[in-house]
mmCIF file of C-alpha atoms in Angstrom:
data_model
loop_
_atom_site.group_PDB
_atom_site.id
_atom_site.type_symbol
_atom_site.label_atom_id
_atom_site.label_comp_id
_atom_site.label_asym_id
_atom_site.label_seq_id
_atom_site.Cartn_x
_atom_site.Cartn_y
_atom_site.Cartn_z
ATOM 1 C CA UNK A 1 -0.125 -0.210 0.208
ATOM 2 C CA UNK A 2 1.371 3.077 -0.815
ATOM 3 C CA UNK A 3 0.446 6.719 0.978
ATOM 4 C CA UNK A 4 0.140 9.894 -1.112
ATOM 5 C CA UNK A 5 1.864 12.669 0.616
ATOM 6 C CA UNK A 6 -0.269 15.644 1.189
ATOM 7 C CA UNK A 7 1.323 18.296 -1.603
ATOM 8 C CA UNK A 8 1.087 21.257 1.162
ATOM 9 C CA UNK A 9 2.742 18.906 3.520
ATOM 10 C CA UNK A 10 6.144 17.091 2.909
ATOM 11 C CA UNK A 11 9.570 16.863 3.038
ATOM 12 C CA UNK A 12 12.014 18.767 0.021
ATOM 13 C CA UNK A 13 15.115 17.081 -0.517
ATOM 14 C CA UNK A 14 17.847 20.165 -0.812
ATOM 15 C CA UNK A 15 20.858 18.763 -3.101
ATOM 16 C CA UNK A 16 17.764 18.850 -6.121
ATOM 17 C CA UNK A 17 18.248 20.676 -9.196
ATOM 18 C CA UNK A 18 14.448 20.117 -10.295
ATOM 19 C CA UNK A 19 10.782 19.532 -8.279
ATOM 20 C CA UNK A 20 10.959 16.419 -9.257
ATOM 21 C CA UNK A 21 14.158 15.172 -7.827
ATOM 22 C CA UNK A 22 13.259 16.568 -4.758
ATOM 23 C CA UNK A 23 10.576 14.647 -3.989
ATOM 24 C CA UNK A 24 10.615 12.105 -1.195
ATOM 25 C CA UNK A 25 7.641 10.167 0.725
ATOM 26 C CA UNK A 26 7.769 11.830 4.049
ATOM 27 C CA UNK A 27 5.088 14.010 5.998
ATOM 28 C CA UNK A 28 6.834 16.435 8.526
ATOM 29 C CA UNK A 29 4.661 16.457 11.759
ATOM 30 C CA UNK A 30 5.526 19.073 14.478
ATOM 31 C CA UNK A 31 3.377 18.381 17.797
ATOM 32 C CA UNK A 32 4.724 21.320 20.019
ATOM 33 C CA UNK A 33 2.229 20.456 23.057
ATOM 34 C CA UNK A 34 3.657 16.785 23.205
ATOM 35 C CA UNK A 35 7.267 17.854 22.643
ATOM 36 C CA UNK A 36 7.545 15.736 19.592
ATOM 37 C CA UNK A 37 8.938 16.215 16.377
ATOM 38 C CA UNK A 38 8.595 13.489 13.650
ATOM 39 C CA UNK A 39 8.826 12.957 9.799
ATOM 40 C CA UNK A 40 6.790 10.014 9.221
ATOM 41 C CA UNK A 41 7.569 7.997 5.695
ATOM 42 C CA UNK A 42 7.635 4.960 4.225
ATOM 43 C CA UNK A 43 9.927 2.014 4.146
ATOM 44 C CA UNK A 44 12.856 3.114 1.479
ATOM 45 C CA UNK A 45 12.615 1.483 -1.790
ATOM 46 C CA UNK A 46 15.622 0.344 -4.009
ATOM 47 C CA UNK A 47 15.476 3.433 -5.795
ATOM 48 C CA UNK A 48 15.029 5.664 -2.612
ATOM 49 C CA UNK A 49 17.434 4.347 -0.423
ATOM 50 C CA UNK A 50 20.138 7.375 -1.182
ATOM 51 C CA UNK A 51 16.924 9.838 -0.646
ATOM 52 C CA UNK A 52 16.215 8.190 2.312
ATOM 53 C CA UNK A 53 19.795 8.802 4.071
ATOM 54 C CA UNK A 54 20.042 12.400 1.976
ATOM 55 C CA UNK A 55 16.904 13.257 3.986
ATOM 56 C CA UNK A 56 17.890 12.161 7.082
ATOM 57 C CA UNK A 57 21.597 14.108 6.928
ATOM 58 C CA UNK A 58 19.605 17.537 5.559
ATOM 59 C CA UNK A 59 17.619 16.804 8.033
ATOM 60 C CA UNK A 60 19.576 16.487 11.213
ATOM 61 C CA UNK A 61 18.245 13.360 12.043
ATOM 62 C CA UNK A 62 19.481 11.244 14.837
ATOM 63 C CA UNK A 63 16.961 8.849 15.639
ATOM 64 C CA UNK A 64 15.512 6.315 13.424
ATOM 65 C CA UNK A 65 12.802 4.136 14.225
ATOM 66 C CA UNK A 66 12.254 1.401 11.808
ATOM 67 C CA UNK A 67 8.652 -0.740 12.747
ATOM 68 C CA UNK A 68 8.652 -3.577 10.362
ATOM 69 C CA UNK A 69 11.036 -5.981 8.971
ATOM 70 C CA UNK A 70 12.297 -6.125 5.188
ATOM 71 C CA UNK A 71 10.614 -9.118 4.415
ATOM 72 C CA UNK A 72 6.864 -10.398 5.759
ATOM 73 C CA UNK A 73 5.201 -13.444 4.818
ATOM 74 C CA UNK A 74 7.414 -13.795 1.947
ATOM 75 C CA UNK A 75 6.506 -10.040 0.842
ATOM 76 C CA UNK A 76 9.180 -7.448 0.700
ATOM 77 C CA UNK A 77 7.770 -4.066 2.779
ATOM 78 C CA UNK A 78 11.431 -2.407 2.724
ATOM 79 C CA UNK A 79 14.645 -2.604 1.261
ATOM 80 C CA UNK A 80 17.252 -3.186 3.280
ATOM 81 C CA UNK A 81 18.934 0.188 3.448
ATOM 82 C CA UNK A 82 21.278 -0.007 6.312
ATOM 83 C CA UNK A 83 24.551 -2.290 7.417
ATOM 84 C CA UNK A 84 24.007 -5.259 9.201
ATOM 85 C CA UNK A 85 26.587 -7.722 10.951
ATOM 86 C CA UNK A 86 26.970 -9.538 7.494
ATOM 87 C CA UNK A 87 27.739 -6.542 6.089
ATOM 88 C CA UNK A 88 28.708 -3.264 8.138
ATOM 89 C CA UNK A 89 29.884 -1.504 5.522
ATOM 90 C CA UNK A 90 27.766 -0.036 3.163
ATOM 91 C CA UNK A 91 26.920 2.373 0.293
ATOM 92 C CA UNK A 92 23.909 4.064 -0.710
ATOM 93 C CA UNK A 93 24.548 6.477 -3.824
ATOM 94 C CA UNK A 94 26.035 9.370 -2.200
ATOM 95 C CA UNK A 95 26.492 8.197 1.390
ATOM 96 C CA UNK A 96 27.943 5.502 3.448
ATOM 97 C CA UNK A 97 26.798 4.121 6.482
ATOM 98 C CA UNK A 98 29.425 2.018 8.823
ATOM 99 C CA UNK A 99 27.928 -0.300 11.410
ATOM 100 C CA UNK A 100 29.677 0.509 14.175
ATOM 101 C CA UNK A 101 27.117 -1.553 16.951
ATOM 102 C CA UNK A 102 24.122 -3.730 16.843
ATOM 103 C CA UNK A 103 22.274 -5.284 19.817
ATOM 104 C CA UNK A 104 19.752 -7.937 18.874
ATOM 105 C CA UNK A 105 16.874 -8.508 21.549
ATOM 106 C CA UNK A 106 13.691 -10.534 21.834
ATOM 107 C CA UNK A 107 11.373 -8.139 19.793
ATOM 108 C CA UNK A 108 14.092 -5.159 18.482
ATOM 109 C CA UNK A 109 17.407 -4.673 17.068
ATOM 110 C CA UNK A 110 19.339 -1.315 18.143
ATOM 111 C CA UNK A 111 22.033 0.044 16.022
ATOM 112 C CA UNK A 112 24.063 2.673 15.567
ATOM 113 C CA UNK A 113 25.226 3.617 12.345
ATOM 114 C CA UNK A 114 28.036 6.400 11.241
ATOM 115 C CA UNK A 115 26.407 8.522 8.325
ATOM 116 C CA UNK A 116 29.020 9.779 5.903
ATOM 117 C CA UNK A 117 28.047 12.088 2.919
ATOM 118 C CA UNK A 118 30.342 11.166 -0.359
ATOM 119 C CA UNK A 119 32.267 13.568 -2.003
ATOM 120 C CA UNK A 120 29.554 13.391 -4.895
ATOM 121 C CA UNK A 121 26.633 14.645 -2.538
ATOM 122 C CA UNK A 122 29.074 17.910 -1.259
ATOM 123 C CA UNK A 123 29.702 18.633 -4.589
ATOM 124 C CA UNK A 124 26.016 18.724 -5.572
ATOM 125 C CA UNK A 125 24.945 20.233 -2.308
ATOM 126 C CA UNK A 126 22.942 23.488 -2.488
ATOM 127 C CA UNK A 127 22.381 26.059 -0.171
ATOM 128 C CA UNK A 128 18.831 24.875 1.042
ATOM 129 C CA UNK A 129 15.993 27.731 1.143
ATOM 130 C CA UNK A 130 12.461 25.682 1.958
ATOM 131 C CA UNK A 131 13.428 22.148 3.485
ATOM 132 C CA UNK A 132 9.967 21.161 3.692
ATOM 133 C CA UNK A 133 6.695 22.267 2.680
ATOM 134 C CA UNK A 134 4.684 23.423 5.547
ATOM 135 C CA UNK A 135 3.163 27.272 6.907
ATOM 136 C CA UNK A 136 6.201 26.938 9.422
ATOM 137 C CA UNK A 137 9.828 26.279 8.548
ATOM 138 C CA UNK A 138 12.494 26.821 10.846
ATOM 139 C CA UNK A 139 16.373 25.828 10.685
ATOM 140 C CA UNK A 140 17.367 22.402 12.859
ATOM 141 C CA UNK A 141 20.052 22.085 15.071
ATOM 142 C CA UNK A 142 22.213 18.903 14.275
ATOM 143 C CA UNK A 143 22.278 16.316 17.606
ATOM 144 C CA UNK A 144 25.149 13.849 17.017
ATOM 145 C CA UNK A 145 26.770 15.447 14.140
ATOM 146 C CA UNK A 146 31.119 14.703 14.101
ATOM 147 C CA UNK A 147 32.906 17.743 15.840
ATOM 148 C CA UNK A 148 36.046 16.317 14.589
ATOM 149 C CA UNK A 149 35.668 16.737 10.792
ATOM 150 C CA UNK A 150 36.933 12.935 10.516
ATOM 151 C CA UNK A 151 34.792 10.072 10.611
ATOM 152 C CA UNK A 152 32.678 8.658 13.582
ATOM 153 C CA UNK A 153 35.144 7.039 15.395
ATOM 154 C CA UNK A 154 34.788 10.025 18.412
ATOM 155 C CA UNK A 155 31.930 7.800 19.497
ATOM 156 C CA UNK A 156 28.551 10.176 20.992
ATOM 157 C CA UNK A 157 30.194 13.366 19.727
ATOM 158 C CA UNK A 158 27.250 15.841 19.441
ATOM 159 C CA UNK A 159 27.416 19.104 17.729
ATOM 160 C CA UNK A 160 25.316 22.521 16.822
ATOM 161 C CA UNK A 161 25.371 22.718 13.286
ATOM 162 C CA UNK A 162 22.124 25.363 11.420
ATOM 163 C CA UNK A 163 20.068 22.918 8.931
ATOM 164 C CA UNK A 164 20.991 25.403 6.397
ATOM 165 C CA UNK A 165 24.723 25.983 7.120
ATOM 166 C CA UNK A 166 25.823 22.722 7.006
ATOM 167 C CA UNK A 167 28.949 23.370 4.751
ATOM 168 C CA UNK A 168 31.469 21.069 6.557
ATOM 169 C CA UNK A 169 29.780 18.203 6.277
ATOM 170 C CA UNK A 170 30.388 15.969 8.941
ATOM 171 C CA UNK A 171 29.391 12.524 9.867
ATOM 172 C CA UNK A 172 26.798 12.128 11.661
ATOM 173 C CA UNK A 173 25.693 9.151 14.178
ATOM 174 C CA UNK A 174 22.427 7.952 13.638
ATOM 175 C CA UNK A 175 20.490 5.966 16.227
ATOM 176 C CA UNK A 176 18.444 3.264 14.429
ATOM 177 C CA UNK A 177 15.652 0.993 16.612
ATOM 178 C CA UNK A 178 14.401 -1.682 14.265
ATOM 179 C CA UNK A 179 10.903 -3.244 15.828
ATOM 180 C CA UNK A 180 10.873 -6.968 14.315
ATOM 181 C CA UNK A 181 7.765 -8.555 15.746
ATOM 182 C CA UNK A 182 4.976 -6.368 14.717
ATOM 183 C CA UNK A 183 2.652 -7.780 11.557
ATOM 184 C CA UNK A 184 1.119 -5.112 9.186
ATOM 185 C CA UNK A 185 -2.169 -4.130 9.691
ATOM 186 C CA UNK A 186 -1.511 -5.823 12.962
ATOM 187 C CA UNK A 187 -0.730 -4.738 16.633
ATOM 188 C CA UNK A 188 2.460 -6.526 18.856
ATOM 189 C CA UNK A 189 1.398 -9.385 20.929
ATOM 190 C CA UNK A 190 2.040 -7.856 24.332
ATOM 191 C CA UNK A 191 1.866 -3.863 24.988
ATOM 192 C CA UNK A 192 4.938 -4.289 27.546
ATOM 193 C CA UNK A 193 6.955 -5.643 24.543
ATOM 194 C CA UNK A 194 6.100 -2.028 22.340
ATOM 195 C CA UNK A 195 6.177 -0.390 25.678
ATOM 196 C CA UNK A 196 10.343 -1.766 26.278
ATOM 197 C CA UNK A 197 10.995 -0.592 23.085
ATOM 198 C CA UNK A 198 9.665 2.810 23.313
ATOM 199 C CA UNK A 199 11.540 3.714 26.234
ATOM 200 C CA UNK A 200 14.327 2.711 24.719
ATOM 201 C CA UNK A 201 13.933 5.228 22.228
ATOM 202 C CA UNK A 202 12.831 8.094 24.705
ATOM 203 C CA UNK A 203 16.300 7.099 26.392
ATOM 204 C CA UNK A 204 18.437 7.718 23.822
ATOM 205 C CA UNK A 205 16.799 11.110 23.054
ATOM 206 C CA UNK A 206 16.795 12.388 25.779
ATOM 207 C CA UNK A 207 20.551 11.714 26.184
ATOM 208 C CA UNK A 208 21.394 13.477 22.957
ATOM 209 C CA UNK A 209 19.031 15.862 24.018
ATOM 210 C CA UNK A 210 21.160 16.743 27.357
ATOM 211 C CA UNK A 211 24.281 16.044 26.073
ATOM 212 C CA UNK A 212 23.611 18.377 23.637
ATOM 213 C CA UNK A 213 22.488 21.201 26.078
ATOM 214 C CA UNK A 214 25.593 20.515 28.014
ATOM 215 C CA UNK A 215 27.723 21.027 24.769
ATOM 216 C CA UNK A 216 26.030 23.872 23.847
ATOM 217 C CA UNK A 217 26.653 25.315 27.017
ATOM 218 C CA UNK A 218 22.881 26.915 26.842
ATOM 219 C CA UNK A 219 19.205 26.323 27.707
ATOM 220 C CA UNK A 220 17.137 23.919 25.696
ATOM 221 C CA UNK A 221 13.366 24.721 27.006
ATOM 222 C CA UNK A 222 11.043 22.113 25.025
ATOM 223 C CA UNK A 223 7.953 22.767 27.747
ATOM 224 C CA UNK A 224 7.298 25.978 25.263
ATOM 225 C CA UNK A 225 4.235 25.844 23.271
ATOM 226 C CA UNK A 226 5.444 26.342 19.860
ATOM 227 C CA UNK A 227 8.870 24.551 20.250
ATOM 228 C CA UNK A 228 10.656 24.742 16.772
ATOM 229 C CA UNK A 229 12.849 22.463 15.391
ATOM 230 C CA UNK A 230 15.607 23.937 16.778
ATOM 231 C CA UNK A 231 15.531 22.927 20.169
ATOM 232 C CA UNK A 232 13.289 19.105 18.983
ATOM 233 C CA UNK A 233 15.430 17.734 16.130
ATOM 234 C CA UNK A 234 12.742 15.437 13.850
ATOM 235 C CA UNK A 235 12.698 11.362 14.837
ATOM 236 C CA UNK A 236 12.386 9.932 11.485
ATOM 237 C CA UNK A 237 9.578 6.814 11.906
ATOM 238 C CA UNK A 238 8.403 4.458 9.152
ATOM 239 C CA UNK A 239 7.311 1.394 8.533
ATOM 240 C CA UNK A 240 5.828 -0.344 5.086
ATOM 241 C CA UNK A 241 3.534 2.532 3.860
ATOM 242 C CA UNK A 242 4.465 4.714 6.803
ATOM 243 C CA UNK A 243 0.990 5.649 8.362
ATOM 244 C CA UNK A 244 -0.249 1.848 9.960
ATOM 245 C CA UNK A 245 2.457 0.869 12.367
ATOM 246 C CA UNK A 246 3.565 4.345 12.557
ATOM 247 C CA UNK A 247 1.010 6.220 13.216
ATOM 248 C CA UNK A 248 0.468 3.419 16.463
ATOM 249 C CA UNK A 249 3.585 4.565 17.556
ATOM 250 C CA UNK A 250 2.961 8.419 17.019
ATOM 251 C CA UNK A 251 0.030 7.931 19.102
ATOM 252 C CA UNK A 252 1.289 6.043 22.075
ATOM 253 C CA UNK A 253 4.378 8.560 21.941
ATOM 254 C CA UNK A 254 3.049 11.681 22.364
ATOM 255 C CA UNK A 255 0.401 10.913 24.344
ATOM 256 C CA UNK A 256 2.281 9.566 26.761
ATOM 257 C CA UNK A 257 4.502 12.174 26.773
ATOM 258 C CA UNK A 258 1.549 14.746 27.138
ATOM 259 C CA UNK A 259 0.213 12.649 30.186
ATOM 260 C CA UNK A 260 3.229 13.229 31.532
ATOM 261 C CA UNK A 261 3.302 16.924 31.190
ATOM 262 C CA UNK A 262 -0.645 16.983 32.645
ATOM 263 C CA UNK A 263 -1.881 17.749 28.988
ATOM 264 C CA UNK A 264 -4.210 14.904 29.094
ATOM 265 C CA UNK A 265 -6.132 13.693 31.750
ATOM 266 C CA UNK A 266 -5.598 9.487 31.959
ATOM 267 C CA UNK A 267 -8.959 9.329 33.811
ATOM 268 C CA UNK A 268 -10.704 10.507 30.933
ATOM 269 C CA UNK A 269 -9.048 8.054 28.592
ATOM 270 C CA UNK A 270 -9.747 5.252 31.332
ATOM 271 C CA UNK A 271 -13.239 6.688 30.781
ATOM 272 C CA UNK A 272 -13.572 5.775 27.291
ATOM 273 C CA UNK A 273 -14.424 1.911 27.219
ATOM 274 C CA UNK A 274 -17.851 2.833 29.094
ATOM 275 C CA UNK A 275 -18.419 6.651 26.929
ATOM 276 C CA UNK A 276 -18.505 4.939 23.143
ATOM 277 C CA UNK A 277 -15.191 7.037 23.054
ATOM 278 C CA UNK A 278 -12.337 6.211 20.504
ATOM 279 C CA UNK A 279 -11.447 2.950 20.961
ATOM 280 C CA UNK A 280 -14.952 1.709 19.850
ATOM 281 C CA UNK A 281 -15.869 4.554 17.157
ATOM 282 C CA UNK A 282 -13.705 3.298 14.324
ATOM 283 C CA UNK A 283 -15.716 6.004 11.904
ATOM 284 C CA UNK A 284 -12.701 8.333 12.466
ATOM 285 C CA UNK A 285 -10.701 5.974 10.399
ATOM 286 C CA UNK A 286 -12.901 6.271 7.297
ATOM 287 C CA UNK A 287 -13.134 10.347 7.308
ATOM 288 C CA UNK A 288 -11.490 11.927 4.214
ATOM 289 C CA UNK A 289 -9.459 14.957 3.680
ATOM 290 C CA UNK A 290 -12.405 17.551 3.764
ATOM 291 C CA UNK A 291 -13.934 15.910 7.099
ATOM 292 C CA UNK A 292 -10.697 15.522 8.587
ATOM 293 C CA UNK A 293 -10.373 19.706 8.458
ATOM 294 C CA UNK A 294 -13.936 20.033 9.537
ATOM 295 C CA UNK A 295 -13.845 17.899 12.157
ATOM 296 C CA UNK A 296 -10.503 18.990 13.617
ATOM 297 C CA UNK A 297 -12.375 22.643 14.061
ATOM 298 C CA UNK A 298 -14.247 21.296 16.438
ATOM 299 C CA UNK A 299 -11.875 19.402 19.089
ATOM 300 C CA UNK A 300 -9.312 20.218 21.518
ATOM 301 C CA UNK A 301 -6.468 17.953 21.410
ATOM 302 C CA UNK A 302 -7.052 16.874 24.759
ATOM 303 C CA UNK A 303 -8.219 13.227 23.802
ATOM 304 C CA UNK A 304 -7.162 10.167 21.467
ATOM 305 C CA UNK A 305 -9.775 10.922 19.153
ATOM 306 C CA UNK A 306 -9.146 14.195 18.392
ATOM 307 C CA UNK A 307 -5.446 13.805 17.941
ATOM 308 C CA UNK A 308 -5.923 10.873 15.655
ATOM 309 C CA UNK A 309 -7.858 13.326 13.270
ATOM 310 C CA UNK A 310 -5.080 16.056 13.753
ATOM 311 C CA UNK A 311 -2.451 13.895 12.432
ATOM 312 C CA UNK A 312 -4.056 12.094 9.993
ATOM 313 C CA UNK A 313 -4.439 16.157 8.380
ATOM 314 C CA UNK A 314 -0.499 15.807 8.180
ATOM 315 C CA UNK A 315 -0.299 12.473 6.702
ATOM 316 C CA UNK A 316 -3.796 10.508 5.407
ATOM 317 C CA UNK A 317 -4.386 7.069 6.777
ATOM 318 C CA UNK A 318 -2.265 7.608 10.338
ATOM 319 C CA UNK A 319 -3.547 4.223 11.910
ATOM 320 C CA UNK A 320 -5.418 1.749 9.395
ATOM 321 C CA UNK A 321 -7.549 -0.366 11.615
ATOM 322 C CA UNK A 322 -9.446 -0.097 14.588
ATOM 323 C CA UNK A 323 -7.420 -2.824 16.298
ATOM 324 C CA UNK A 324 -4.632 -0.318 16.103
ATOM 325 C CA UNK A 325 -6.609 2.632 17.503
ATOM 326 C CA UNK A 326 -7.401 0.076 20.540
ATOM 327 C CA UNK A 327 -4.297 -0.931 20.650
ATOM 328 C CA UNK A 328 -2.725 3.030 20.971
ATOM 329 C CA UNK A 329 -5.525 3.030 24.580
ATOM 330 C CA UNK A 330 -4.086 -0.039 25.849
ATOM 331 C CA UNK A 331 -0.841 1.243 25.649
ATOM 332 C CA UNK A 332 -1.235 4.443 27.277
ATOM 333 C CA UNK A 333 -3.998 3.320 30.049
ATOM 334 C CA UNK A 334 -1.715 0.523 31.240
#
């Protein structure tokens, strides 16, 4: 299944000579009220893997979340776009990826990858003026760049670099998290398994932000409304089409963050089951674009249902089944 990207809300590759070459199936999603910033995308294809890594590099991404396997039930769900133990060094178009660490756990795999731009990328790179199409564009600080100017041998070096001025083309450390037991159109068998995976992602995110703050010798405040990319670098998240499993991850992660910030009352979510709420109302999964916009105007972002409608305004189809919506609720309320 392929998700068509909203032309008014999409990532554009910077180093492109034409609008066609600037296209990638990826949607930015900023949720300042949840202190979250995502790039939601389909799994890379053989002919888009180079574009995928270019997007990660240009958007200063340090965390990439993969919610599918490469092969599922004899079907290819995603191209093998990352290095692994059997092939620790891989070249993808104008980028080179080196596997520095891989840890295999029962339900997920954690990788640390060194992403290095090749000379062909440096020669073709242009000064960016608009890195994604959305009402508010803002520069991004790089979390995870290599300040030494060499490879990634320095380990977890965290530096800052304006998205619009990556003139030195540093190598970057990318933290890659792959959940391996989540069936397409389905849900994980156990909420605890997913929460363990999510906690690993969150721990790494906080570590990167904390280290970045220390190295910059400045305070990054994520509590302020309207927190921009500059203090909240995006996390890339994908499955196969970048809608079902991806949307489920986004809802759980962002709602848990909002609960921690006291912006959603957990008791209201607990009462949904007895009030014919979002977990029983699959109609929101069939709203078209116009209905989403109409529904959006009536909602405050203080419920699971309204948040699903909100994120679907940015990338249609996020969360594909009532089962996935119910899994969100079960995982959040515990």
